[in-house]
Short mmCIF file of N, CA and C in Angstrom, two decimals:
data_model
loop_
_atom_site.label_atom_id
_atom_site.label_comp_id
_atom_site.label_asym_id
_atom_site.label_seq_id
_atom_site.Cartn_x
_atom_site.Cartn_y
_atom_site.Cartn_z
N MET A 220 19.42 4.57 -30.72
CA MET A 220 19.51 3.34 -29.94
C MET A 220 19.33 3.68 -28.46
N ARG A 221 18.56 2.87 -27.77
CA ARG A 221 18.33 3.10 -26.35
C ARG A 221 19.55 2.71 -25.53
N LYS A 222 19.76 3.47 -24.48
CA LYS A 222 20.82 3.14 -23.54
C LYS A 222 20.33 1.99 -22.67
N PHE A 223 21.26 1.22 -22.15
CA PHE A 223 20.91 0.13 -21.24
C PHE A 223 20.13 0.68 -20.06
N HIS A 224 20.53 1.85 -19.58
CA HIS A 224 19.88 2.49 -18.43
C HIS A 224 18.39 2.66 -18.68
N SER A 225 18.00 3.22 -19.82
CA SER A 225 16.59 3.44 -20.12
C SER A 225 15.83 2.13 -20.26
N SER A 226 16.43 1.16 -20.90
CA SER A 226 15.79 -0.14 -21.07
C SER A 226 15.59 -0.79 -19.71
N TYR A 227 16.60 -0.75 -18.88
CA TYR A 227 16.47 -1.35 -17.55
C TYR A 227 15.43 -0.59 -16.74
N GLY A 228 15.39 0.74 -16.89
CA GLY A 228 14.38 1.54 -16.18
C GLY A 228 12.98 1.12 -16.57
N ALA A 229 12.76 0.86 -17.86
CA ALA A 229 11.44 0.42 -18.32
C ALA A 229 11.10 -0.94 -17.73
N GLN A 230 12.08 -1.84 -17.67
CA GLN A 230 11.85 -3.15 -17.07
C GLN A 230 11.54 -3.01 -15.58
N PHE A 231 12.25 -2.10 -14.93
CA PHE A 231 12.03 -1.85 -13.51
C PHE A 231 10.61 -1.35 -13.27
N VAL A 232 10.16 -0.39 -14.09
CA VAL A 232 8.79 0.14 -13.97
C VAL A 232 7.77 -0.96 -14.20
N LEU A 233 7.99 -1.78 -15.21
CA LEU A 233 7.07 -2.88 -15.49
C LEU A 233 6.99 -3.82 -14.30
N GLY A 234 8.13 -4.20 -13.77
CA GLY A 234 8.15 -5.10 -12.61
C GLY A 234 7.45 -4.50 -11.41
N LEU A 235 7.74 -3.23 -11.13
CA LEU A 235 7.10 -2.57 -9.99
C LEU A 235 5.60 -2.43 -10.21
N SER A 236 5.18 -2.14 -11.44
CA SER A 236 3.74 -2.01 -11.69
C SER A 236 3.02 -3.34 -11.51
N ILE A 237 3.68 -4.44 -11.87
CA ILE A 237 3.08 -5.76 -11.66
C ILE A 237 2.95 -6.03 -10.17
N VAL A 238 4.00 -5.70 -9.41
CA VAL A 238 3.93 -5.90 -7.96
C VAL A 238 2.81 -5.06 -7.36
N MET A 239 2.70 -3.81 -7.79
CA MET A 239 1.64 -2.94 -7.27
C MET A 239 0.27 -3.47 -7.66
N ALA A 240 0.14 -3.95 -8.87
CA ALA A 240 -1.16 -4.47 -9.32
C ALA A 240 -1.55 -5.70 -8.53
N VAL A 241 -0.59 -6.59 -8.31
CA VAL A 241 -0.88 -7.80 -7.54
C VAL A 241 -1.18 -7.42 -6.09
N ALA A 242 -0.45 -6.46 -5.55
CA ALA A 242 -0.69 -6.03 -4.18
C ALA A 242 -2.02 -5.31 -4.05
N GLY A 243 -2.53 -4.77 -5.13
CA GLY A 243 -3.87 -4.23 -5.14
C GLY A 243 -4.00 -2.76 -5.45
N CYS A 244 -4.23 -2.37 -6.65
CA CYS A 244 -4.54 -0.99 -7.03
C CYS A 244 -5.97 -0.96 -7.61
N THR A 245 -6.69 -0.37 -8.99
CA THR A 245 -8.12 -0.36 -9.42
C THR A 245 -8.49 -0.12 -10.90
N SER A 246 -10.10 -0.22 -11.59
CA SER A 246 -10.47 0.14 -12.99
C SER A 246 -11.92 0.01 -13.38
N SER A 247 -12.17 -0.25 -14.70
CA SER A 247 -13.53 -0.13 -15.21
C SER A 247 -14.11 -1.41 -15.80
N SER A 248 -13.89 -2.53 -15.19
CA SER A 248 -14.62 -3.72 -15.62
C SER A 248 -15.86 -3.78 -14.75
N SER A 249 -16.61 -4.86 -14.83
CA SER A 249 -17.81 -4.97 -14.02
C SER A 249 -17.49 -5.33 -12.58
N ALA A 250 -16.26 -5.73 -12.28
CA ALA A 250 -15.87 -6.08 -10.92
C ALA A 250 -15.74 -4.81 -10.07
N PRO A 251 -16.15 -4.88 -8.81
CA PRO A 251 -15.97 -3.71 -7.94
C PRO A 251 -14.50 -3.51 -7.61
N ILE A 252 -14.13 -2.30 -7.30
CA ILE A 252 -12.76 -1.96 -6.94
C ILE A 252 -12.58 -2.26 -5.46
N ARG A 253 -11.69 -3.22 -5.15
CA ARG A 253 -11.48 -3.64 -3.76
C ARG A 253 -10.00 -3.83 -3.47
N GLU A 254 -9.64 -3.66 -2.21
CA GLU A 254 -8.29 -3.90 -1.71
C GLU A 254 -7.22 -3.12 -2.47
N THR A 255 -7.44 -1.84 -2.65
CA THR A 255 -6.46 -1.01 -3.35
C THR A 255 -5.32 -0.61 -2.41
N VAL A 256 -4.18 -0.31 -2.97
CA VAL A 256 -3.00 0.07 -2.20
C VAL A 256 -2.96 1.57 -1.97
N LEU A 257 -3.13 2.35 -3.03
CA LEU A 257 -3.00 3.80 -2.92
C LEU A 257 -4.35 4.47 -2.72
N ARG A 258 -4.32 5.56 -1.97
CA ARG A 258 -5.50 6.40 -1.72
C ARG A 258 -5.24 7.78 -2.31
N PRO A 259 -6.28 8.63 -2.44
CA PRO A 259 -6.07 9.98 -2.98
C PRO A 259 -4.93 10.71 -2.27
N GLY A 260 -4.06 11.31 -3.07
CA GLY A 260 -2.93 12.06 -2.53
C GLY A 260 -1.69 11.23 -2.25
N GLN A 261 -1.75 9.92 -2.43
CA GLN A 261 -0.62 9.05 -2.12
C GLN A 261 0.16 8.66 -3.38
N SER A 262 1.43 8.34 -3.15
CA SER A 262 2.27 7.77 -4.21
C SER A 262 3.29 6.87 -3.54
N VAL A 263 3.90 6.02 -4.33
CA VAL A 263 4.98 5.16 -3.86
C VAL A 263 6.16 5.38 -4.80
N GLU A 264 7.36 5.41 -4.23
CA GLU A 264 8.55 5.68 -5.03
C GLU A 264 9.62 4.65 -4.70
N ALA A 265 10.36 4.24 -5.72
CA ALA A 265 11.47 3.31 -5.54
C ALA A 265 12.67 3.83 -6.30
N THR A 266 13.85 3.67 -5.71
CA THR A 266 15.08 4.15 -6.33
C THR A 266 16.14 3.06 -6.23
N ASN A 267 16.89 2.90 -7.31
CA ASN A 267 18.06 2.02 -7.28
C ASN A 267 19.15 2.69 -8.12
N LYS A 268 20.24 1.99 -8.37
CA LYS A 268 21.36 2.61 -9.10
C LYS A 268 21.01 2.96 -10.54
N PHE A 269 19.91 2.43 -11.07
CA PHE A 269 19.50 2.71 -12.45
C PHE A 269 18.51 3.86 -12.56
N GLY A 270 17.99 4.33 -11.44
CA GLY A 270 17.06 5.44 -11.50
C GLY A 270 15.95 5.35 -10.47
N ARG A 271 14.92 6.15 -10.72
CA ARG A 271 13.80 6.28 -9.80
C ARG A 271 12.51 6.06 -10.56
N VAL A 272 11.52 5.46 -9.89
CA VAL A 272 10.19 5.31 -10.45
C VAL A 272 9.20 5.74 -9.36
N ARG A 273 8.14 6.41 -9.78
CA ARG A 273 7.09 6.82 -8.85
C ARG A 273 5.75 6.42 -9.45
N ILE A 274 4.87 5.87 -8.61
CA ILE A 274 3.50 5.54 -9.00
C ILE A 274 2.58 6.36 -8.12
N THR A 275 1.69 7.13 -8.76
CA THR A 275 0.82 8.07 -8.05
C THR A 275 -0.64 7.77 -8.31
N TYR A 276 -1.45 7.85 -7.26
CA TYR A 276 -2.91 7.71 -7.36
C TYR A 276 -3.46 8.85 -8.20
N VAL A 277 -4.31 8.55 -9.18
CA VAL A 277 -5.00 9.55 -9.99
C VAL A 277 -6.50 9.47 -9.71
N SER A 278 -7.04 8.27 -9.76
CA SER A 278 -8.45 8.01 -9.48
C SER A 278 -8.53 6.57 -8.97
N PRO A 279 -9.71 6.11 -8.56
CA PRO A 279 -9.77 4.73 -8.07
C PRO A 279 -9.19 3.70 -9.04
N ALA A 280 -9.27 3.95 -10.35
CA ALA A 280 -8.79 2.97 -11.32
C ALA A 280 -7.60 3.45 -12.14
N GLU A 281 -7.04 4.60 -11.85
CA GLU A 281 -5.92 5.11 -12.65
C GLU A 281 -4.71 5.42 -11.77
N ARG A 282 -3.53 5.16 -12.33
CA ARG A 282 -2.27 5.48 -11.69
C ARG A 282 -1.36 6.14 -12.73
N THR A 283 -0.53 7.07 -12.26
CA THR A 283 0.48 7.67 -13.12
C THR A 283 1.83 7.07 -12.75
N PHE A 284 2.56 6.58 -13.77
CA PHE A 284 3.89 6.02 -13.61
C PHE A 284 4.88 7.04 -14.15
N GLU A 285 5.92 7.38 -13.37
CA GLU A 285 6.94 8.34 -13.79
C GLU A 285 8.31 7.70 -13.67
N TRP A 286 9.12 7.80 -14.74
CA TRP A 286 10.46 7.25 -14.76
C TRP A 286 11.26 7.90 -15.87
N ASP A 287 12.56 8.03 -15.70
CA ASP A 287 13.47 8.55 -16.72
C ASP A 287 12.95 9.82 -17.40
N GLY A 288 12.34 10.72 -16.65
CA GLY A 288 11.82 11.95 -17.23
C GLY A 288 10.55 11.77 -18.04
N ARG A 289 9.98 10.60 -18.03
CA ARG A 289 8.73 10.32 -18.75
C ARG A 289 7.63 10.00 -17.76
N SER A 290 6.39 10.05 -18.24
CA SER A 290 5.27 9.64 -17.40
C SER A 290 4.16 9.08 -18.28
N ARG A 291 3.35 8.24 -17.67
CA ARG A 291 2.23 7.63 -18.38
C ARG A 291 1.13 7.38 -17.35
N THR A 292 -0.09 7.80 -17.67
CA THR A 292 -1.24 7.51 -16.82
C THR A 292 -1.96 6.31 -17.42
N VAL A 293 -2.21 5.32 -16.57
CA VAL A 293 -2.76 4.05 -17.02
C VAL A 293 -4.06 3.75 -16.27
N LYS A 294 -5.06 3.31 -17.03
CA LYS A 294 -6.32 2.86 -16.43
C LYS A 294 -6.19 1.37 -16.17
N LEU A 295 -6.32 0.98 -14.91
CA LEU A 295 -6.17 -0.41 -14.50
C LEU A 295 -7.53 -1.09 -14.37
N ILE A 296 -7.52 -2.40 -14.31
CA ILE A 296 -8.75 -3.19 -14.26
C ILE A 296 -8.85 -3.88 -12.90
N PRO A 297 -9.99 -3.78 -12.22
CA PRO A 297 -10.13 -4.49 -10.94
C PRO A 297 -10.21 -6.00 -11.16
N ARG A 298 -9.56 -6.72 -10.29
CA ARG A 298 -9.62 -8.19 -10.38
C ARG A 298 -10.99 -8.67 -9.92
N PRO A 299 -11.67 -9.51 -10.72
CA PRO A 299 -12.98 -10.01 -10.33
C PRO A 299 -12.88 -11.11 -9.27
N GLU A 300 -11.72 -11.78 -9.23
CA GLU A 300 -11.50 -12.82 -8.21
C GLU A 300 -10.04 -12.78 -7.79
N ARG A 301 -9.75 -13.43 -6.70
CA ARG A 301 -8.40 -13.39 -6.15
C ARG A 301 -7.36 -14.04 -7.06
N PHE A 302 -6.18 -13.42 -7.11
CA PHE A 302 -5.03 -13.94 -7.82
C PHE A 302 -3.88 -13.93 -6.82
N MET A 303 -3.33 -15.09 -6.52
CA MET A 303 -2.29 -15.21 -5.50
C MET A 303 -2.76 -14.62 -4.17
N GLY A 304 -4.04 -14.79 -3.88
CA GLY A 304 -4.61 -14.35 -2.62
C GLY A 304 -5.04 -12.90 -2.55
N MET A 305 -4.91 -12.14 -3.64
CA MET A 305 -5.21 -10.72 -3.59
C MET A 305 -6.17 -10.30 -4.69
N LEU A 306 -6.86 -9.19 -4.44
CA LEU A 306 -7.74 -8.60 -5.45
C LEU A 306 -7.00 -7.42 -6.08
N GLY A 307 -7.45 -6.20 -5.83
CA GLY A 307 -6.74 -5.04 -6.34
C GLY A 307 -6.91 -4.84 -7.83
N LEU A 308 -5.93 -4.17 -8.44
CA LEU A 308 -5.96 -3.78 -9.85
C LEU A 308 -4.83 -4.43 -10.63
N TYR A 309 -5.01 -4.46 -11.96
CA TYR A 309 -3.93 -4.96 -12.80
C TYR A 309 -4.04 -4.36 -14.20
N ASP A 310 -2.96 -4.49 -14.95
CA ASP A 310 -2.90 -4.08 -16.34
C ASP A 310 -2.59 -5.35 -17.13
N PRO A 311 -3.53 -5.83 -17.94
CA PRO A 311 -3.37 -7.13 -18.59
C PRO A 311 -2.30 -7.14 -19.69
N ALA A 312 -1.04 -7.04 -19.29
CA ALA A 312 0.10 -7.14 -20.20
C ALA A 312 0.06 -6.14 -21.34
N ASP A 313 -0.36 -4.94 -21.03
CA ASP A 313 -0.38 -3.88 -22.03
C ASP A 313 1.05 -3.53 -22.45
N GLN A 314 1.23 -3.01 -23.62
CA GLN A 314 2.56 -2.70 -24.14
C GLN A 314 2.96 -1.23 -23.97
N TRP A 315 2.21 -0.43 -23.22
CA TRP A 315 2.51 0.99 -23.10
C TRP A 315 3.92 1.25 -22.58
N ILE A 316 4.43 0.38 -21.76
CA ILE A 316 5.74 0.58 -21.15
C ILE A 316 6.87 0.62 -22.19
N TRP A 317 6.67 -0.03 -23.32
CA TRP A 317 7.74 -0.12 -24.32
C TRP A 317 7.66 0.96 -25.39
N GLU A 318 6.62 1.79 -25.36
CA GLU A 318 6.51 2.86 -26.35
C GLU A 318 7.56 3.93 -26.08
N ALA A 319 8.07 4.53 -27.11
CA ALA A 319 9.09 5.57 -26.96
C ALA A 319 8.50 6.87 -26.47
#
């Protein structure tokens, strides 16, 4: 059985990844990659009482998410048109975050 801490950490990572995607990260659809947040060599990290999450640039369309001693590299999709005023990258509700 999962601890509340791990479950909350996964929710935290999901929420942060959505914020990062909306703010603008990148991928392999026919849309060009525009308005990305991270550049080569950069990462963003957030910490709260439940743990730490880090998102690291891998390539124009890929980011590595690290949390609770786990990591996952995800290929994101560039937005073809603005969503809430922004382009950038997104992950269309993939379920990778919930895999053990």
